[in-house]
XYZ file of C-alpha atoms in Angstrom:
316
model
C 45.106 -121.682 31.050
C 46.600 -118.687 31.998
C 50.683 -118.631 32.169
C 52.894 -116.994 34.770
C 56.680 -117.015 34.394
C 58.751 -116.026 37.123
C 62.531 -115.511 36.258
C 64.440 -115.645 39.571
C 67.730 -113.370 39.547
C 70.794 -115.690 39.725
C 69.128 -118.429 40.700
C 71.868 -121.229 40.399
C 71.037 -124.947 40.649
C 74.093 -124.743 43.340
C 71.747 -123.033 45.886
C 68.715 -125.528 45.927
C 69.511 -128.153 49.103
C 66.648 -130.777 47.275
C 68.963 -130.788 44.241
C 72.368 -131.253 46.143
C 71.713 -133.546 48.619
C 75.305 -135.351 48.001
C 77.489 -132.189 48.801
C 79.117 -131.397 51.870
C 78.683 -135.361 52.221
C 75.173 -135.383 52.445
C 74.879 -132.075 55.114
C 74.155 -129.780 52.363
C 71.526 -127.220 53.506
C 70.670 -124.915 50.166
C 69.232 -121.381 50.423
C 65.617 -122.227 48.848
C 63.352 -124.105 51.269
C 60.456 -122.680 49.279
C 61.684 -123.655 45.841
C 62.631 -127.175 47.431
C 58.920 -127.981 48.817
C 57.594 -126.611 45.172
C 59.729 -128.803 43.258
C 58.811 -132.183 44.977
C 54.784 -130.634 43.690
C 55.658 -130.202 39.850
C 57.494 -131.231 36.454
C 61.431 -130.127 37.225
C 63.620 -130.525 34.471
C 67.923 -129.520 35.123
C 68.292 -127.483 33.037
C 70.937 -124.508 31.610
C 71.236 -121.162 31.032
C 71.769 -120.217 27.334
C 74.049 -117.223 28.471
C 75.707 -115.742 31.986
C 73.907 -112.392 31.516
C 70.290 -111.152 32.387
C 69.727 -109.485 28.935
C 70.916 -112.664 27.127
C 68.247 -114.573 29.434
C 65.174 -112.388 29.091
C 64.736 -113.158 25.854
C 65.965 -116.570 25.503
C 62.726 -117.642 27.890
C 60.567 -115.381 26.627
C 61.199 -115.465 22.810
C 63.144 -118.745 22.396
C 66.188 -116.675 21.032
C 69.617 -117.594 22.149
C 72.551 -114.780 22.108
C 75.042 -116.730 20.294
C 77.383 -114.196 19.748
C 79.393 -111.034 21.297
C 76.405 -109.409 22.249
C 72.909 -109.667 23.245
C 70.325 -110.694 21.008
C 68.202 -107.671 21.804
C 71.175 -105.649 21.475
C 72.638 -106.340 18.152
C 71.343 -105.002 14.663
C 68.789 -108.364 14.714
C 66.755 -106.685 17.322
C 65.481 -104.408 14.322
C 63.877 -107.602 12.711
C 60.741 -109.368 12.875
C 60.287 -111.564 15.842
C 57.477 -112.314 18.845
C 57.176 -113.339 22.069
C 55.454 -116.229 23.813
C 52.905 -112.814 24.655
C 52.865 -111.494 21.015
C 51.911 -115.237 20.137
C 49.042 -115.893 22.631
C 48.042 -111.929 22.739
C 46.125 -112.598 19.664
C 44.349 -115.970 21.389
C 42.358 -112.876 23.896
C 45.481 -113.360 26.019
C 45.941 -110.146 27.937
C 50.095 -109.587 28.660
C 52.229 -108.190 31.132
C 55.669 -108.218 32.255
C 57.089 -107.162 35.938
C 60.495 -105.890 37.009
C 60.930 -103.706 39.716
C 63.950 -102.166 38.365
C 64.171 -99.202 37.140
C 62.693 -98.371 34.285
C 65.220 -98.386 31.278
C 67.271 -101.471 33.191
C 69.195 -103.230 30.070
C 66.344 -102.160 27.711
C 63.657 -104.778 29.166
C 60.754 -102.510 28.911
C 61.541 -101.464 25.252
C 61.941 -105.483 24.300
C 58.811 -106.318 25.949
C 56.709 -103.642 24.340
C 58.480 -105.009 20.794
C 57.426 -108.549 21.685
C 53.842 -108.045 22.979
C 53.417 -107.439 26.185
C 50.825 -104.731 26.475
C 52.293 -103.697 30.020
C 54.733 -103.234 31.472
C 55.514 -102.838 35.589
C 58.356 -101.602 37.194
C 59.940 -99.042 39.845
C 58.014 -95.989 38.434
C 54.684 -97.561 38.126
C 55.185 -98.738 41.629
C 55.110 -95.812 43.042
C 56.507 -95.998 46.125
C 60.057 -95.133 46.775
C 60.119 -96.378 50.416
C 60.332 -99.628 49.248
C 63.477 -99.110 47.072
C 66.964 -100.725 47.934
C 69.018 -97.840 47.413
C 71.111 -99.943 43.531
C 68.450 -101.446 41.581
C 65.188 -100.823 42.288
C 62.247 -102.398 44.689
C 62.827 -104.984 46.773
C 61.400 -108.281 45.927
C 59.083 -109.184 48.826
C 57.071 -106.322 48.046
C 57.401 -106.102 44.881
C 56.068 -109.749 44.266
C 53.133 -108.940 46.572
C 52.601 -105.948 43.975
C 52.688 -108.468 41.292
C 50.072 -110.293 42.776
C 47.783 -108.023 43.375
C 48.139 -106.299 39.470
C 47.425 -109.960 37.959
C 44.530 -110.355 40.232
C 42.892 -107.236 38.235
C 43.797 -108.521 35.021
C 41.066 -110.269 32.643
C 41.720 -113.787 32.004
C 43.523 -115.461 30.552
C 46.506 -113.845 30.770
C 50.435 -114.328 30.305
C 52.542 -112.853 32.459
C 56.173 -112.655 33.205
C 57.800 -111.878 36.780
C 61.444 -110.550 37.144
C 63.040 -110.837 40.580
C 65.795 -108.340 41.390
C 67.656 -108.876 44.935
C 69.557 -111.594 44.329
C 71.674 -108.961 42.061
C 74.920 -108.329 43.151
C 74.992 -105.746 46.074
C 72.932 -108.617 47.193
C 70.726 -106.381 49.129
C 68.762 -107.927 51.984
C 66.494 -105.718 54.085
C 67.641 -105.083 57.832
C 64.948 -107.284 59.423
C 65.997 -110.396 58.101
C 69.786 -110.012 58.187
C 69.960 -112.607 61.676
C 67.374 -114.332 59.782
C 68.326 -115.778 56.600
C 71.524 -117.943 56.762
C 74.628 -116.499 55.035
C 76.746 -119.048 53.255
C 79.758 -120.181 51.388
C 78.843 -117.211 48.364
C 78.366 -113.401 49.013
C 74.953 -114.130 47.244
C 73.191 -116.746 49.549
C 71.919 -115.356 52.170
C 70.004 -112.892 49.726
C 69.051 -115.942 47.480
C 67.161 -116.947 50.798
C 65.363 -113.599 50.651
C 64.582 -114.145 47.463
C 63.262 -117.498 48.007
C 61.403 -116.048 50.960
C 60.029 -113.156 48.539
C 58.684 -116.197 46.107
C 57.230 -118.144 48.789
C 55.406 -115.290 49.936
C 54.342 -114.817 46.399
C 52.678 -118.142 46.164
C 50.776 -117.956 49.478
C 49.310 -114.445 48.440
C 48.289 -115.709 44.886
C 46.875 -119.669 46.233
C 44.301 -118.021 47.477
C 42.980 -116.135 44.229
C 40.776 -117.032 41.598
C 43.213 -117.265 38.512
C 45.498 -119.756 40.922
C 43.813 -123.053 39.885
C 43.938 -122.325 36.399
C 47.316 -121.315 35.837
C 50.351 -122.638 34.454
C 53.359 -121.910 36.401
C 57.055 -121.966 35.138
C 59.801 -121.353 37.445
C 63.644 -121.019 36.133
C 66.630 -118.302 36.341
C 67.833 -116.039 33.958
C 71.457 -117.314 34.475
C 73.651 -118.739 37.175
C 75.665 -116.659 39.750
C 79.907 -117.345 40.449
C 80.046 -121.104 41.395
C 81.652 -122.691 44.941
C 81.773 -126.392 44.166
C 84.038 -127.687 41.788
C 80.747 -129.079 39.686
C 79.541 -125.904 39.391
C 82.858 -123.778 37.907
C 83.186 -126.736 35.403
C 82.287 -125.409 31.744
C 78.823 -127.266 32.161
C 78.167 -126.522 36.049
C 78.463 -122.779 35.220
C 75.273 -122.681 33.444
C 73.119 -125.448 35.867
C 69.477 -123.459 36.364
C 66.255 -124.752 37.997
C 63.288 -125.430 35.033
C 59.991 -126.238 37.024
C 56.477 -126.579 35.804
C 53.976 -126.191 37.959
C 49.825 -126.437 37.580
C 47.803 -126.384 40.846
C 45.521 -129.800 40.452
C 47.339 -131.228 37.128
C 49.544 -134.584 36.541
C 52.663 -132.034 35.870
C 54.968 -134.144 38.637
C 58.143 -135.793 38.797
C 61.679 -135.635 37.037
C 62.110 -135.071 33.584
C 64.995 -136.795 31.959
C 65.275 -134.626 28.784
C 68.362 -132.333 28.304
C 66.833 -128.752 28.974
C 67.485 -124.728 27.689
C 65.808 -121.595 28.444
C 65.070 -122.029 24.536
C 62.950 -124.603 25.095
C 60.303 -122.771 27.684
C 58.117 -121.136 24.975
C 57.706 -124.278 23.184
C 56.962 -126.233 25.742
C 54.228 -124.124 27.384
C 52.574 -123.352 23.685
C 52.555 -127.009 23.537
C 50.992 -127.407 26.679
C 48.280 -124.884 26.015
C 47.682 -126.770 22.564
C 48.933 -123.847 20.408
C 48.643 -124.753 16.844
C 50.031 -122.306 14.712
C 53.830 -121.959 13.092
C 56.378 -119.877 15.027
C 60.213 -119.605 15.589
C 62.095 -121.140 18.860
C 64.970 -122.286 18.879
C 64.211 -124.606 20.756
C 62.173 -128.007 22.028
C 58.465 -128.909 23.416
C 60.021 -130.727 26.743
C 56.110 -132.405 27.037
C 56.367 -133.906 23.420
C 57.153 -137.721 24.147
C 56.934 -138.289 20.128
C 59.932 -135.747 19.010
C 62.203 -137.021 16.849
C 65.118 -135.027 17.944
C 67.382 -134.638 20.641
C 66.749 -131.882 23.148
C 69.928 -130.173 23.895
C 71.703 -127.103 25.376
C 73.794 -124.122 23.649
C 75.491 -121.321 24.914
C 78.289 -119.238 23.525
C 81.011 -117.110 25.601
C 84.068 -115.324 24.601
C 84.298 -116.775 21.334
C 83.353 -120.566 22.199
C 80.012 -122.334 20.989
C 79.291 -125.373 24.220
C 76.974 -127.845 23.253
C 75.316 -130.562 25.834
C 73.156 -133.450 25.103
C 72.854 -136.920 25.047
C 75.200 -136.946 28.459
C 78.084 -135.752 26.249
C 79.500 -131.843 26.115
C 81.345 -130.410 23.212
């Protein structure tokens, strides 16, 4: 199968309506109506953020490496050592490899960890190409830069593993003109671009449904951390790292509600397992799919000099 990650900016479980139907006593709209009708067609897991930064996310998903400490993982003096990627692993199964961002290039060092981790490409504002299509903060907007996504994978030889960024959820929370009466705006500066970026994903998925990879490809569907929290739930020291984990295969049994305790950690792991990897490698981290583990599946994360641990419907 071929694998296709996309990593949605901020994307808090707070925003998804489908998985807050008891708030606002039951009225609760969300910002995701596309995430919401995808969820009800795959494997969803709740699941948390290992860290409340981008650069501490990146490679916790992609690498199954948690920053447990002041700074990044990809950052620090272990960035020097010897570790992969979920694309360095499968690059030498003929996997070809790429990884998309529309930021611009140099953003928090993503292009220089990907290279280091095995993805062969790498896709962003300059090889875009088109400044028209840039937000004026961060780079290109994410409707057309997922439709630019698209279109790259489609040339690519199969299979393939790629990884998709999203960007406009970021904090100026940029949301183009035309949309602006549109999208709704909400109880957060971020939601009503959280609905742009749901649109931009949506969008995404009815380009790509209709290409020739689409059947045969695994599709995994989380955040790279949370945004600020409204709800009480979601401030709490657990609530502030709540993410969506979805797995999605056009045509496959992958349906329904996991019950297992989830991590970003434990994406890389779970999708070699699907694929029937077979060789040793490091995660820190669990195979979600593996009904016959003998351990716990948990979450970490470590902030300002605390360690949090959750599983087994206990936090410590």
């Amino acid at each position: 199968y071929n694998v296709m990650i996309i990593i949605m900016e901020s994307f808090s479980r707070e925003h998804i309506g489908l998985l807050n139907r008891e708030l606002d006593n039951g009225r609760y709209q969300g910002f995701t109506p596309f995430m919401d009708s995808l969820i009800g067609c795959g494997l969803y897991f709740d699941a948390y953020a290992n860290g409340k930064t981008s650069i501490q996310g990146i490679p916790a998903i992609l690498s199954g490496i948690p920053s447990l400490m002041n700074e990044s993982f990809i950052q620090s003096e272990y960035a020097a050592g010897k570790y992969t990627s979920i694309a360095g692993l499968l690059k030498p199964r003929g996997y070809a490899t790429a990884f998309f961002h529309g930021g611009t290039n140099g953003t928090m060092g993503f292009d220089s960890y990907t290279k280091l981790v095995g993805f062969d490409h790498y896709y962003g504002r300059s090889e875009y190409h088109n400044e028209k299509d840039y937000d004026g903060k961060w780079g290109i907007r994410d409707e057309e830069f997922f439709q630019y996504t698209a279109k790259t994978i489609n040339g690519m030889k199969q299979p393939f593993v790629a990884a998709l960024f999203s960007l406009s959820s970021h904090h100026p929370y940029y949301v183009p003109s035309r949309y602006v009466n549109i999208f709704r705006t909400g109880k957060l500066p971020i939601q009503q671009s959280i609905m742009y970026a749901d649109f931009s994903l949506g969008r995404f998925f009815h380009t790509v449904q209709h290409m020739p990879w689409y059947r045969n490809t695994l599709f995994v569907i989380t955040a790279d951390h949370t945004s600020e929290g409204y709800y009480p739930y979601y401030q709490s020291d657990i609530g502030q790292y709540a993410i969506p984990l979805l797995f999605f295969k056009p045509g496959s049994d992958l349906h329904g509600r996991g019950s297992a305790v989830a991590q970003q950690t434990d994406i890389m792991p779970t999708v070699l397992g699907y694929l029937g990897y077979d060789r040793k490698y490091l995660a820190y981290g669990n195979n979600l799919f593996d009904s016959t583990r003998n351990c716990r599946t948990f979450s970490v994360h470590y902030i300002s000099g605390l360690y949090g641990l959750m599983t087994d419907g206990y936090y410590l």
